[in-house]
C-alpha atoms as one frame of an Amber mdcrd trajectory, in Angstrom:
protein
 -80.748 202.783  36.781 -80.790 201.742  40.457 -79.057 198.509  39.517 -76.400
 199.939  37.180 -73.633 198.306  39.211 -75.096 194.894  38.272 -75.259 195.620
  34.548 -71.781 194.380  33.617 -72.604 190.985  35.142 -75.925 190.860  33.296
 -74.327 191.830  29.993 -71.333 189.510  30.160 -71.415 187.012  27.288 -75.033
 187.812  26.517 -76.334 186.635  23.146 -79.684 188.368  23.147 -81.658 191.166
  24.777 -85.423 191.323  25.287 -86.739 194.745  26.280 -90.258 194.718  27.697
 -92.005 198.043  28.155 -95.409 199.595  28.729 -96.245 201.584  25.573 -98.833
 203.595  27.519 -96.101 205.257  29.619 -94.182 208.034  27.837 -91.300 207.580
  30.308 -90.893 203.964  29.156 -90.558 205.052  25.537 -87.637 207.273  26.590
 -86.066 204.586  28.786 -85.995 201.897  26.103 -83.618 204.114  24.112 -81.195
 203.961  27.054 -81.637 200.188  27.465 -80.993 199.683  23.748 -77.907 201.879
  23.843 -76.403 200.160  26.910 -77.394 196.561  26.334 -77.317 196.276  22.540
 -75.202 198.981  20.904 -72.450 199.117  23.534 -72.277 195.310  23.623 -71.906
 195.288  19.826 -74.890 192.974  19.468 -76.790 192.831  16.191 -80.250 194.350
  16.009 -81.539 190.853  15.221 -80.370 189.845  18.719 -82.806 192.300  20.292
 -86.547 191.863  20.716 -88.873 194.664  21.824 -92.067 193.651  23.610 -94.794
 196.268  24.036 -96.796 194.789  26.887-100.378 195.968  27.178-101.953 195.635
  30.603-105.364 193.971  30.863-108.082 196.486  30.058-105.679 199.056  28.598
-107.213 198.641  25.165-103.820 197.784  23.704-103.453 200.185  20.784-101.088
 198.201  18.600-101.551 200.324  15.487-100.289 203.744  16.542 -97.023 202.891
  18.286 -94.306 204.490  16.182 -90.806 204.285  17.570 -87.999 206.586  16.489
 -84.754 205.467  14.860 -82.882 203.258  15.789 -85.614 201.455  17.727 -87.798
 201.256  14.642 -85.287 198.812  13.104 -85.917 196.244  15.830 -88.379 193.373
  15.874 -91.390 194.591  17.862 -94.165 192.407  19.184 -97.244 193.417  21.130
 -98.188 191.247  24.052-101.628 191.180  25.530-101.927 187.974  27.475-105.712
 188.267  27.694-106.146 188.168  23.944-103.262 186.420  22.225-100.958 184.475
  24.557-100.304 181.905  21.817 -99.087 184.535  19.335 -96.649 185.877  21.923
 -95.405 182.372  22.693 -94.770 181.697  18.996 -92.880 184.977  18.590 -90.653
 184.103  21.570 -89.923 180.678  20.081 -88.973 182.289  16.742 -86.732 184.762
  18.543 -84.972 182.063  20.590 -84.426 179.970  17.450 -82.784 182.939  15.735
 -80.484 183.474  18.740 -79.497 179.790  18.748 -78.681 180.056  15.028 -76.461
 183.103  15.677 -74.662 181.290  18.528 -74.074 178.170  16.414 -72.774 180.194
  13.470 -70.331 182.141  15.634 -69.154 178.914  17.289 -68.532 177.353  13.863
 -66.570 180.427  12.785 -64.421 180.206  15.914 -63.740 176.521  15.324 -62.780
 177.173  11.700 -60.407 179.971  12.723 -58.727 177.627  15.217 -58.362 174.898
  12.555 -56.914 177.281   9.978
């Protein structure tokens, strides 16, 4: 919230949003609802353009089973990152996410080109 004046610049022409949070902090679980509302819903982005990353600090135990998010966050792709245990899994998930964003960008560009032609 301290940087709200910068948000319009950050959001301009954005194609994707990655929200990283600490699932061990109740305040973060509340804040991600605000981030989702401002950066995804108000920008009219698709839920597929948003990735949630629950980042577990080293030694936190990383309970990946019992994190249940309320609607509408529970519709989003959620990955757990624990760089001690599975950095490769996280890397692969990021690659998949970026590929999906590139596909969305290419499809919208093709639609624009077709609308110009017709």
